[in-house]
């Protein structure tokens, strides 16, 4: 007969007094530590873990962080799973400065309550001439929702622009959920201005144009431009998605706020953590009366941006330096090659051509010629379990390490991680 596993479970006191556990538990709430120990003990009871593995497991569970910092070696610049845009130095400093009390909604001069987010709104207006007012909320989806809510009535949207943005969420279902049903216009591949004109009734609140930011319509297709939509007597809302404030020479097909407003859009909305290169956030920009309606909508309070967003977005907009996202986009082969050769000298691998992409919600189909070091596929797994954590790209059975999204000052740390991963 086998021994009753319950009798072999290390006692709680014994685990808690182990010096390694004490070290890992330093500064952690006592209930978190106790619950972790109980969970590991339970795994021994059900036979999922050997009794002599308890200390190791508790230490590792206590040391695990929910979102460890990673080096992004995928070459995907706006990687939604890796937190989209990295912040620039100014934005990081601003976060640090505002972590305590800060005059977020307080006019220091007069000693009275002040308007929330007025600084960042002014920054947006300074950066986008032609915009009359700006509102910052939690994310791009919230910005779109408030823009549509500011225009009571039915929303007209082209069938080819019924976007699913990720994780199963669809923008038209979101609007319907908030009481703004979407009426589909045109066919999946083609829509004409006459389709919109025919669909407009006295119940129409706005014409919405959504940038297909994660797919491309190719072949026998047609869409209607902003100027023609703006001629249609109903306010036009443009969901730009990726947040270019002005045209970008490397991304000719990506719409931008300044152009859309100049072409007659009443409101534009976008995310602030995609090509804009800031923290998670969303912006409603455009006609003053409509932005004010969005600001005063009862649901706006549920989408309010926090102080961390407001100050780090403001710092991103004010900085004379391009945010990291834009800098990475601009790197050429000649910037990357010497770094890769130094890395190869330390860790081996083969220099190969690779494609970087913009990623999550921006410039679908745009490929940026790049270089990478190639290793056997298994190296990608070792890199994920190393320190620092490195996320590489697995492509056709190989592990590719692309330096585009890795700051140069991390090259040494990367080289060390790569050397150990290759040696395993
Ligand atoms: C990314 C995106 C959204 C959603 O923005 P979040 O900031 O992720 O909420 C909405 N519309 C378009 C076109 C997008 O690209």
PDB file of C-alpha atoms and ligand atoms in Angstrom, residues 84 139-141 165 171 210-211 213 239 241 271 274 361, ligand 1:
ATOM      1  CA  UNK A  84       1.747  48.105 -27.413  1.00  0.00           C
ATOM      2  CA  UNK A 139      -8.825  53.679 -24.847  1.00  0.00           C
ATOM      3  CA  UNK A 140      -9.670  53.931 -28.519  1.00  0.00           C
ATOM      4  CA  UNK A 141     -12.863  51.920 -28.191  1.00  0.00           C
ATOM      5  CA  UNK A 165     -10.546  44.549 -33.207  1.00  0.00           C
ATOM      6  CA  UNK A 171     -16.955  47.701 -32.830  1.00  0.00           C
ATOM      7  CA  UNK A 210     -13.703  52.953 -39.524  1.00  0.00           C
ATOM      8  CA  UNK A 211     -10.146  52.439 -40.688  1.00  0.00           C
ATOM      9  CA  UNK A 213      -6.508  48.808 -39.288  1.00  0.00           C
ATOM     10  CA  UNK A 239     -12.249  56.042 -36.312  1.00  0.00           C
ATOM     11  CA  UNK A 241      -7.474  53.584 -35.087  1.00  0.00           C
ATOM     12  CA  UNK A 271      -5.843  55.108 -29.705  1.00  0.00           C
ATOM     13  CA  UNK A 274      -0.395  52.630 -31.242  1.00  0.00           C
ATOM     14  CA  UNK A 361      -3.976  48.114 -35.261  1.00  0.00           C
TER      15      UNK A 361
HETATM   16  C1  LIG B   1      -7.215  49.672 -32.151  1.00  0.00           C
HETATM   17  C2  LIG B   1      -8.484  50.134 -32.749  1.00  0.00           C
HETATM   18  C3  LIG B   1      -9.596  50.364 -31.947  1.00  0.00           C
HETATM   19  C4  LIG B   1      -9.605  50.081 -30.479  1.00  0.00           C
HETATM   20  O1  LIG B   1      -8.726  50.876 -29.783  1.00  0.00           O
HETATM   21  P1  LIG B   1      -8.286  50.432 -28.306  1.00  0.00           P
HETATM   22  O2  LIG B   1      -7.331  51.497 -27.892  1.00  0.00           O
HETATM   23  O3  LIG B   1      -7.659  49.084 -28.453  1.00  0.00           O
HETATM   24  O4  LIG B   1      -9.513  50.401 -27.482  1.00  0.00           O
HETATM   25  C5  LIG B   1     -10.745  50.825 -32.546  1.00  0.00           C
HETATM   26  N1  LIG B   1     -10.794  51.064 -33.865  1.00  0.00           N
HETATM   27  C6  LIG B   1      -9.728  50.845 -34.668  1.00  0.00           C
HETATM   28  C7  LIG B   1      -9.861  51.124 -36.123  1.00  0.00           C
HETATM   29  C8  LIG B   1      -8.536  50.386 -34.135  1.00  0.00           C
HETATM   30  O5  LIG B   1      -7.490  50.192 -34.933  1.00  0.00           O
END
